[in-house]
Amino acid sequence: MKSRIVRKLRIMGLITLLLFSAVQTAAAFDEEPLLLEFEAMLVSSDRNDTARAIELLAASEHPEQLTLLSLLLEGNLYRNRDDDRLYQLKQHEEGQPAERLLGDDSRIIESRRDFRRVVVNNAQRSQIRQVMALTALSSDQSAKRLAAVKQLMRDFDEETLSLVRDAYPDETHPKVRELMAVALAIDTLSQDDAASLSDAIDTLSRSLEPRARNALMQFSDATDDDGLKAQADAALVKIDQKIKFYKGLETLYFGLSLGSVLVLAAIGLAITFGVMGVINMAHGELIMIGAYTTFVIQQLMPEHIGLSILVAIPAAFVVSGLVGIAIERGVIRFLYGRPLETLLATFGISLVLQQAVRSIFSPLNRSVETPSWMSGMLEFNPVFAITLNRLYIILFCFMVFFALLLILKRTALGLQVRAVSQNRAMARAMGVRSERVDMMTFGLGSGVAGIAGVALSQITNVGPNLGQAYIIDSFMVVVFGGVGNIWGTLVAGMTLGVATKLVEPVTGAVLAKILVLVFIILFIQKRPRGLFPQRGRAAED
Amino acid sequence: MISIQGLNQFYGESHTLWDIDMQIPEGQCTVLMGRNGVGKTTLLQCIMGHQKVASGSIQLNPVNKDLVKTSVEQRPRLGVGYVPQGRQIFPLLTVEENLQIGLPVLPRGQRKIPDYIFELFPVLADMMHRRGGDLSGGQQQQLAIGRALVVDPKLLILDEPTEGIQPNVVQEIGDIIRKLNREMGLTVLLVEQKLPFARKVGDRFCILDRGRKVAEGAMDGLDDTLIKQYLTV
Amino acid sequence: AETIKVGVLHSLSGTMAISETTLKDTMLMLIEEQNAKGGLLGKQLEAVVVDPASDWPLFAERARELLERDQVAAIFGSWTSVSRKSVLPVVEELNGLMFYPVQYEGEESSKNVFYTGAAPNQQAIPAVDYLMNDLGIERWVLAGTDYVYPRTTNRILEAYLKQKGVAEADIMINYTPFGHSDWQTIVSDIRTFGSAGKKTAVVSTINGDANVPFYSELGSQGISAEDIPVIAFSVGEEELSGIDTTPLVGHLAAWNYFMSVDTDVNDDFIEKWHDFTGDTDRVSNDPMEAHYIGFNMWVEAVNKAGTTDPSAVQEAIIGVTVPNLTGGYAAMMPNHHITKPVLIGEIQDDGQFYVVWQTPGTVAGDAWSDYLEGSKDIISDWRKPLECGNYNVVTKTCSGQNFE
Amino acid sequence: MSQTSLLSEVKDKNHVFSFMQSQASPALNVDKDILLYLEGLSVSFDGFKAINELNLYIRDGELRCIIGPNGAGKTTMMDIITGKTQPDSGSAWFGQTINLLELDEPAIAQAGIGRKFQKPTVFEFLSVEENLILAMPDERSVISLLLAKLNGEQRDRIEEVLIQVGLKEQALIRAGSLSHGQKQWLEIGMLLMQKPRLLLVDEPVAGMTHQEMDRTAELLISLSGSHSVVVVEHDMDFVRQLAGKDRTVTVLHQGSVLAEGSMDQVQNNRKVIEVYLGE
Amino acid sequence: MLWNLIKQDRGGQVLLALLVLAIILVPLLNGLPTDHPLHLPTYMVAVMGKYLTLALLALSVDLVWGYLGILTLGHGAFFALGGYVMGMYLMRQIGDRGVYGHPELPDFMVFLNWDSLPWYWTGLDQFWFAAILILLVPGLLAYIFGALAFRSRVSGVYLSIITQALTFALMLAFFRNEMGFGGNNGLTDFKDILGFNLQSRQTRVGLFIASAVALALGYLLCRYITQSRLGKVCVAVRDAESRSRFLGYRVENVKLWVFTLSAMIAGVAGALYVPQVGIINPNEFSPLNSIEIVVWVAVGGRATLYGAVAGAIFINYAKTWFTTELPDVWLFALGAIFILVTVFLPKGLAGLLRRREGSA
Ligand SMILES: Nc1ncnc2c1ncn2[C@@H]1O[C@H](COP(=O)(O)OP(=O)(O)OP(=O)(O)O)[C@@H](O)[C@H]1O
Ligand SMILES: Nc1ncnc2c1ncn2[C@@H]1O[C@H](COP(=O)(O)OP(=O)(O)OP(=O)(O)O)[C@@H](O)[C@H]1O
Ligand SMILES: NC(N)=O
Ligand SMILES: [Mg+2]
Ligand SMILES: [Mg+2]
């Protein structure tokens, strides 16, 4: 039962959309025999016919071959159950127009049921991609050619190889050329031509492509020539060393990225709990609110997913911040001087917020899309690539951290909140407007939690349990780092992240988590006040 | 400067201050005296707003405000500086930060710690970046006085400011209070147990006993009978 | 007027609310519909909804209340195995009826419980067959959440794969804690494992909340279904509705029902569901179908027995056959499991599954796996004269019954 | 306690864990008539030398006044003696046999060193009477605490101390609601209950009236002889009273002894006047 | 001597009187014919028994939190360990009546292919041995944990968080099937206790009485401790830890023993809880559960023993009632209770009672 609110938001969003998005019209194709046959196969109820339709088109020299195949690949073709013809739909919604693929007939969708999407399966998708790759091999963009060679390397046969072989001499782009060379070398290794074998091994020894390594292994197992075997083995050792090095880098990156998630989740708490002393059990729910804000923003601007995240950051800050301020004004301000009781009240608040989200947005997870600029990888080589979304999260984490540091160190607020938390009465006697400071600080911590929610929405569930999943870890990080020290939070989060990732490959995820917890317990014995303890006479009693 | 009328205060059930009427004339230094536990600190806390009063009024004069009805954080803005008993330093803030806390009450452009504070208490300059809580007791006391002066007060309230301070500095503090009082026209309300010091800096005295005001007058009027009656155990 | 009470025992709060709330709504819809049809035995049905709050002991407590205090004629409920295990002694002690709608690990057959979800042989085994035969998979990653269902399923699959000649080195098993959220290392390991030159697939028994970050990591590390397909047993339409499916197109799931199934009963069911919830975006899923089947079976059995008395219904329900939503029929077997078709679907970018394969007929649920050492000799048959849920055909004994 | 030392403790099968040891320290030995030896003590905080090569000896039964500017290191010295602060170097012995630097705070307290803090610290949620009961020296092990009962003698003693510190009327109220001065008295009362061999008294008369000061002086003087008493105070009248004609007064400055001698000598010491007393 | 303990303890008197009354009335009312208007259904007996065990748990938390100032966010671990020991005993009582008919191994071990009982399951078929372990296992863990933490002077939130880490780690460990405790499914399907059929009415009433007696004894024990000199030392430690060191108290020993004792009480509570609810699963180790216990104590009134009992019973009753009557929105109601109690009843329910007493 999606709430009405969301639906309303969505309608508003649609209106905005119409203003932005250019209306695209589908071009119809002629009813020539080949295409009619293609259509007939696709509307058939026999699944194998789809594959045949693809083959049919692929084998033909039809000029619109690629256009049609991509329509199919992207799921833009629908079968009408009445007339068994194919249609292109702008939207699979009642009242929307449907254009016939062949000829120029169109109708309005009366019932969604009447139109069934024509779907391709994995094998067929591969089939289409291969066809497209073959064409792309002669594209004038090197990136496309590179992708094409990669696609072809998944599964090459004589035909594709000969295409690569033909294209190789003319290829100018070094990367594409290199990959082609690898492909050809792999092929060479499977032949029995001793002359070029050594060169092929040499080529492959420089490549980190898994297929290259596999080919070398196979070759090494199969060959009778001791010299070549030794060469292949040496190449393998070299490759494995490189792989090991890159795996190490990868682990480090994974650790930092897990660490930055922990830091983001904890950093708001480092303020509300660490600096203000409120044991804020609702912190997780403030993160959750940030994530839901992202969801709502995306609902409002479904055509601008890329932008939506950027809009969501300030929006989540404001929404969570306001909720935080409401919590502070409504409950917590009655509890200053009774820090333990904030635990009780905020625990209650967290239950209420969870249930509120369940009532408003349903208990189901909501889907938040990853904008295209955040998806994909920065590929350094075939064994080492960094995922862009995580990279952005790491960067974002540092940005948030330094922004907060600046606020706490460079503004009066930072000083005042520490004064208030150390001695409220005296701070007021010095003219500090403690109520405003509390409100602003709690709002700031909550707003930052909201921002963390935006980041988390990119990698995990956006659902009512989101907060629960992070609250324990957040407290762990803040305390491990040393309460009241936000540098501590940063270092603690990163340390725990990297430690987890270092242990995980050895022990598996479950034991890794247990070991990290045991590590925290033992570490605290050694440093009873965390990584960066508050020192001095006052902290001792 | 301050005129207190019919002030009553309770800690829970226990009636601590009884119908206090008291005047603190502008430009003078009034010393509040009395045995331990008679309610001196409590009275100052009422003036500062740290304790709720049950009845009565506390008029702050040139600005004509009833302090009972104003919030605590207004007081420094109305020109009241406070040196509490037990120093109440912010232990984890540095000395500098302790002093900076009061700056925002000053008009923009004047938000700087005045140099004369470091002239008065050179030790604070030496310890600028040490945590307040790490200072020795006497250093903290000096910091507390310095901190109160930062807000540029018209009325300075001090609760046993010489407690734990080395003798030569006590003399200095006496001189300072007198100077602030006589030369800069600062009104001072001082709680002090030590008679010589009280006599030296005070213009007027006021004695509390078991929550009531029992005597008041010019410092010359503080004679042995009063002392025997109210200040001896 | 006197009513027949039906207990609905699904978590509406806590971690499981995410899955179970829908089933509560389904039950309310089915009951409403039945009442519109005139009720049962001339009486109206009344749903008694309680919230066991994802708290396992609370499941037993609530079940006891439903049976003792509310005198419900049957309980429809539970999702996790542990909640079922918690309720089990109670329904057996009080001789109640319970319909359990979720795929599970098997190894159980109670006189009082009817298992309308899939047993491992109705989901896992056919799925692996499909991967092996149709996709030519040679290397296997068995990834699951660390609890009994994945453990058991994977043990069965491991035995099965080895029996089919798969080498130990071609099987990688990985367990993660509940709600595991950082999948970077594991996905990277899977990628490495899958780059050994043999076609590799992941069989996922990853549960609930851990799926979103898992798939999202698959997407960001660029593992597409064409490289390494993932087939899931716990990811359905409901779970997909919380995931951005664009990068997941082509990954698989094995179920006994998909919302996209093109039959009239299914279309009708979905339409009613949309009307009932007032939300045309709501999806339907396999456990909903299981409740649909279970409820109709119960109705039929009550009609057949002429009473809601549990013992009579237990007797009457074996052999009852009702339509399922995929165009066939489901029959209650003597082991209290039902017959189901097995469907394999590929994820589409609209969050639906497209059926790419299905068993020609239906498969009967097997309570005791033929691939596990301890249980291959055990059978279950609740008909007279055997009346035993775990009869050892070798020792010829029946053990572990909680009733006299 | 660090992890490695814990590990080595566990590995050593003859190790007697501290929680299994009898917690009594070696018997106090004051054969040489010196109760407290502080030799070559130094301690610094973030590079700042709070105590610098300090040497100090307290005789058995002596009443010693220590004065010195704010920040001279007086409180820090007490922190070292009571185990709160570990010195960087030097030694601290209680009698001939007890090395204070090897003991932790409770062991030092049990060995017979009691302390009154500069800032009065009492147990705010317990009544005044309960504060005194807890200061009684006898029961310290968990079991005996569980079974402890007040006997008549102890009751009388509490009564006596309550009267001595003038808190008879407040006996049953929460210590937290005492005024500052009253807390000072309560702390003195706790010291009296504890009857330690060595009393360290940090600024006892701060916030007291002159007459109370006299009383405190009397009290401390009466304790000396059977106890050693070290008093830190800035109030010269009080120090004068305590020191009388022939007791020793020590002046600390910048962490070490600046001057030592009778009150008269000290008072007329130029350097002392310069850094501390003023003209 | 007993009377002296509760002479000045109005709440305690009421509590003990109620417990005695319950011990007498519950079997009587439960024994009435089922159609009698005063009949107490057996399921209610079990539910009430459960409340009493949770109250005992709350008591153990109040002892360390209320009086000693240790905010333990991991006490559920000790409760769960006691529960697991009892659960293991109950599993062993099943004998060959499991579904696989194995004479020794519990079902979950059979189907996970274990061939023999792990060493730590041995002896648990004996009740006396189980009874000892119920005290010993939580006690030992608390002792070791405490010896480490208190000696290192870990305190405040740092201690709270590592208690939380402790229970969290245990939860993950117990989830692992390799541990041999049944993984996520835990231990369930119990049949007898001490030879009595767990599903019989009499056994349930017996367990209820055992819980009531345990609660009463637990109350008296805690009361005795808090009234003793040790109790005063606890408060002293709570309010000024370092000051009590300077008086010669070995703070770490005081903390260690009280904490250990409290863990044992929690273990007993867990052991009584398990046969009444019929299942023990790693979820009992969940950190949020432990936080909830603290919340019960706070609602009841920290540092009043009867308050802790009242809080636990009140909240758990409210939960039962809400989840049946307001299944869709009960979290709002529960959350609101927590918020309102904190803001308006700073001393918890016990404060309400005392205010009454004060004004009367
Ligand atoms: N927070 C409190 N709660 C209850 N009673 C208090 C509280 N603070 C002070 N009192 C009581 O109020 C009375 C007055 O205390 P107050 O601190 O004002 O005394 P004082 O005159 O400043 O004494 P001193 O010279 O010792 O500082 C004392 O008897 C004290 O016991
Ligand atoms: N933990 C600490 N960190 C940093 N500096 C410290 C610390 N403890 C003490 N100090 C410094 O050591 C010096 C000695 O302090 P101490 O408290 O011993 O002085 P004192 O002689 O007792 O002075 P007072 O008479 O003012 O109480 C002071 O300058 C103080 O600032
Ligand atoms: N039965 C399950 N999926 O837990
Ligand atoms: Mg005072
Ligand atoms: Mg000092």
PDB file of C-alpha atoms in Angstrom, chain C residues 12-14 24 49-58 60-62 64-65 68-69 80-82 84-86 88-90 92-93 105 107 146-148 151-152 155 177-178 368 372-375 378 390 392 399-402 404, chain E residues 41-44 46-47 50-51 96-102 110-113 172 175-178 182-186 188-191 197-200 204 273 277-279 281 283-284 319-321 323-325 327-328 330-331:
ATOM      1  CA  LEU C  12       4.341  -6.886  11.225  1.00  0.00           C
ATOM      2  CA  SER C  13       7.335  -5.304  12.877  1.00  0.00           C
ATOM      3  CA  GLY C  14      10.970  -6.124  13.330  1.00  0.00           C
ATOM      4  CA  LYS C  24      -0.838 -10.867   6.243  1.00  0.00           C
ATOM      5  CA  VAL C  49      -4.207 -10.915  13.200  1.00  0.00           C
ATOM      6  CA  VAL C  50      -1.446 -10.787  15.764  1.00  0.00           C
ATOM      7  CA  ASP C  51       2.111  -9.509  15.551  1.00  0.00           C
ATOM      8  CA  PRO C  52       4.857 -11.844  16.694  1.00  0.00           C
ATOM      9  CA  ALA C  53       7.260  -8.995  15.946  1.00  0.00           C
ATOM     10  CA  SER C  54      10.064 -11.100  14.430  1.00  0.00           C
ATOM     11  CA  ASP C  55      10.680 -12.450  17.912  1.00  0.00           C
ATOM     12  CA  TRP C  56      10.849 -16.225  17.831  1.00  0.00           C
ATOM     13  CA  PRO C  57       9.600 -17.069  21.320  1.00  0.00           C
ATOM     14  CA  LEU C  58       6.781 -14.653  20.691  1.00  0.00           C
ATOM     15  CA  ALA C  60       5.058 -19.698  20.077  1.00  0.00           C
ATOM     16  CA  GLU C  61       3.323 -17.508  22.583  1.00  0.00           C
ATOM     17  CA  ARG C  62       1.071 -15.903  19.988  1.00  0.00           C
ATOM     18  CA  ARG C  64      -0.720 -20.640  21.789  1.00  0.00           C
ATOM     19  CA  GLU C  65      -2.997 -17.688  22.321  1.00  0.00           C
ATOM     20  CA  GLU C  68      -6.234 -21.596  23.218  1.00  0.00           C
ATOM     21  CA  ARG C  69      -7.869 -18.256  23.604  1.00  0.00           C
ATOM     22  CA  THR C  80      11.608 -18.091   8.846  1.00  0.00           C
ATOM     23  CA  SER C  81      12.296 -21.663   9.749  1.00  0.00           C
ATOM     24  CA  VAL C  82      13.130 -20.712  13.280  1.00  0.00           C
ATOM     25  CA  ARG C  84       8.114 -22.335  12.422  1.00  0.00           C
ATOM     26  CA  LYS C  85      10.251 -24.447  14.699  1.00  0.00           C
ATOM     27  CA  SER C  86       9.155 -22.278  17.564  1.00  0.00           C
ATOM     28  CA  LEU C  88       5.702 -26.385  15.931  1.00  0.00           C
ATOM     29  CA  PRO C  89       5.534 -27.863  19.442  1.00  0.00           C
ATOM     30  CA  VAL C  90       2.603 -25.615  20.237  1.00  0.00           C
ATOM     31  CA  GLU C  92       1.314 -30.217  17.916  1.00  0.00           C
ATOM     32  CA  GLU C  93       0.479 -29.997  21.590  1.00  0.00           C
ATOM     33  CA  GLU C 105      15.066 -26.666   4.033  1.00  0.00           C
ATOM     34  CA  GLU C 107      13.761 -32.299   7.066  1.00  0.00           C
ATOM     35  CA  ASP C 146      24.649 -18.534   7.610  1.00  0.00           C
ATOM     36  CA  TYR C 147      21.583 -20.333   8.835  1.00  0.00           C
ATOM     37  CA  VAL C 148      19.839 -23.618   8.506  1.00  0.00           C
ATOM     38  CA  ARG C 151      23.275 -24.716   5.020  1.00  0.00           C
ATOM     39  CA  THR C 152      20.929 -27.575   4.350  1.00  0.00           C
ATOM     40  CA  ARG C 155      24.664 -29.553   1.620  1.00  0.00           C
ATOM     41  CA  PRO C 177      25.940 -13.209   8.541  1.00  0.00           C
ATOM     42  CA  PHE C 178      22.348 -12.004   8.453  1.00  0.00           C
ATOM     43  CA  TRP C 368      13.240 -35.848   3.711  1.00  0.00           C
ATOM     44  CA  LEU C 372      21.355 -36.393   3.001  1.00  0.00           C
ATOM     45  CA  GLU C 373      22.858 -39.228   4.929  1.00  0.00           C
ATOM     46  CA  GLY C 374      20.582 -39.026   7.924  1.00  0.00           C
ATOM     47  CA  SER C 375      17.346 -38.586   6.104  1.00  0.00           C
ATOM     48  CA  ILE C 378      13.064 -41.547   6.224  1.00  0.00           C
ATOM     49  CA  ASN C 390       9.410 -39.613   9.969  1.00  0.00           C
ATOM     50  CA  ASN C 392      12.631 -44.942   9.038  1.00  0.00           C
ATOM     51  CA  SER C 399      10.190 -41.392  16.103  1.00  0.00           C
ATOM     52  CA  GLY C 400       9.883 -37.836  17.230  1.00  0.00           C
ATOM     53  CA  GLN C 401       6.140 -37.368  17.366  1.00  0.00           C
ATOM     54  CA  ASN C 402       4.806 -34.961  19.847  1.00  0.00           C
ATOM     55  CA  GLU C 404       0.124 -39.582  21.904  1.00  0.00           C
TER      56      GLU C 404
ATOM     57  CA  PRO E  41      -5.721 -20.658  31.084  1.00  0.00           C
ATOM     58  CA  THR E  42      -2.448 -22.513  30.983  1.00  0.00           C
ATOM     59  CA  TYR E  43      -1.023 -20.318  28.259  1.00  0.00           C
ATOM     60  CA  MET E  44      -1.435 -17.374  30.606  1.00  0.00           C
ATOM     61  CA  ALA E  46       3.383 -19.708  30.851  1.00  0.00           C
ATOM     62  CA  VAL E  47       3.251 -16.080  29.805  1.00  0.00           C
ATOM     63  CA  LYS E  50       7.990 -15.656  31.332  1.00  0.00           C
ATOM     64  CA  TYR E  51       7.395 -12.184  32.757  1.00  0.00           C
ATOM     65  CA  ASP E  96      15.953 -41.023  20.830  1.00  0.00           C
ATOM     66  CA  ARG E  97      12.633 -39.333  20.408  1.00  0.00           C
ATOM     67  CA  GLY E  98      14.040 -36.922  17.845  1.00  0.00           C
ATOM     68  CA  VAL E  99      12.858 -37.056  14.269  1.00  0.00           C
ATOM     69  CA  TYR E 100      15.840 -39.081  13.176  1.00  0.00           C
ATOM     70  CA  GLY E 101      15.571 -41.350  16.180  1.00  0.00           C
ATOM     71  CA  HIS E 102      19.245 -40.950  16.968  1.00  0.00           C
ATOM     72  CA  VAL E 110      22.140 -35.481  12.655  1.00  0.00           C
ATOM     73  CA  PHE E 111      21.117 -33.563   9.626  1.00  0.00           C
ATOM     74  CA  LEU E 112      24.280 -31.480   9.619  1.00  0.00           C
ATOM     75  CA  ASN E 113      26.157 -34.783   9.602  1.00  0.00           C
ATOM     76  CA  LEU E 172      27.364 -14.080  15.502  1.00  0.00           C
ATOM     77  CA  PHE E 175      24.518 -18.177  14.556  1.00  0.00           C
ATOM     78  CA  ARG E 176      27.298 -20.265  13.115  1.00  0.00           C
ATOM     79  CA  ASN E 177      26.166 -23.807  12.640  1.00  0.00           C
ATOM     80  CA  GLU E 178      29.692 -25.070  13.260  1.00  0.00           C
ATOM     81  CA  GLY E 182      21.775 -25.331  16.325  1.00  0.00           C
ATOM     82  CA  GLY E 183      22.627 -22.121  14.510  1.00  0.00           C
ATOM     83  CA  ASN E 184      19.808 -19.748  13.802  1.00  0.00           C
ATOM     84  CA  ASN E 185      17.147 -22.308  14.560  1.00  0.00           C
ATOM     85  CA  GLY E 186      18.523 -22.687  18.020  1.00  0.00           C
ATOM     86  CA  THR E 188      13.640 -26.203  20.411  1.00  0.00           C
ATOM     87  CA  ASP E 189      11.081 -28.972  20.448  1.00  0.00           C
ATOM     88  CA  PHE E 190      11.791 -29.800  24.089  1.00  0.00           C
ATOM     89  CA  LYS E 191       9.931 -32.654  25.647  1.00  0.00           C
ATOM     90  CA  ASN E 197       6.348 -33.581  30.418  1.00  0.00           C
ATOM     91  CA  LEU E 198       6.946 -29.938  29.549  1.00  0.00           C
ATOM     92  CA  GLN E 199       3.574 -29.607  27.906  1.00  0.00           C
ATOM     93  CA  SER E 200       1.590 -30.786  30.857  1.00  0.00           C
ATOM     94  CA  ARG E 204       3.896 -25.320  33.531  1.00  0.00           C
ATOM     95  CA  TYR E 273      12.840 -18.656  30.604  1.00  0.00           C
ATOM     96  CA  VAL E 277       8.887 -20.225  25.978  1.00  0.00           C
ATOM     97  CA  GLY E 278      10.098 -23.415  24.358  1.00  0.00           C
ATOM     98  CA  ILE E 279      12.981 -22.086  22.296  1.00  0.00           C
ATOM     99  CA  ASN E 281      18.015 -18.966  19.613  1.00  0.00           C
ATOM    100  CA  ASN E 283      18.620 -13.724  18.766  1.00  0.00           C
ATOM    101  CA  GLU E 284      18.617 -13.623  22.535  1.00  0.00           C
ATOM    102  CA  LYS E 319       4.160  -5.706  24.474  1.00  0.00           C
ATOM    103  CA  THR E 320       1.963  -8.766  24.728  1.00  0.00           C
ATOM    104  CA  TRP E 321      -1.123  -6.677  24.853  1.00  0.00           C
ATOM    105  CA  THR E 323       1.030  -6.993  19.694  1.00  0.00           C
ATOM    106  CA  THR E 324      -2.287  -8.727  20.021  1.00  0.00           C
ATOM    107  CA  GLU E 325      -4.567  -5.732  20.144  1.00  0.00           C
ATOM    108  CA  PRO E 327      -0.633  -5.282  15.741  1.00  0.00           C
ATOM    109  CA  ASP E 328      -0.232  -2.557  13.153  1.00  0.00           C
ATOM    110  CA  TRP E 330       2.013  -1.079  18.538  1.00  0.00           C
ATOM    111  CA  LEU E 331       5.504   0.265  18.081  1.00  0.00           C
TER     112      LEU E 331
END
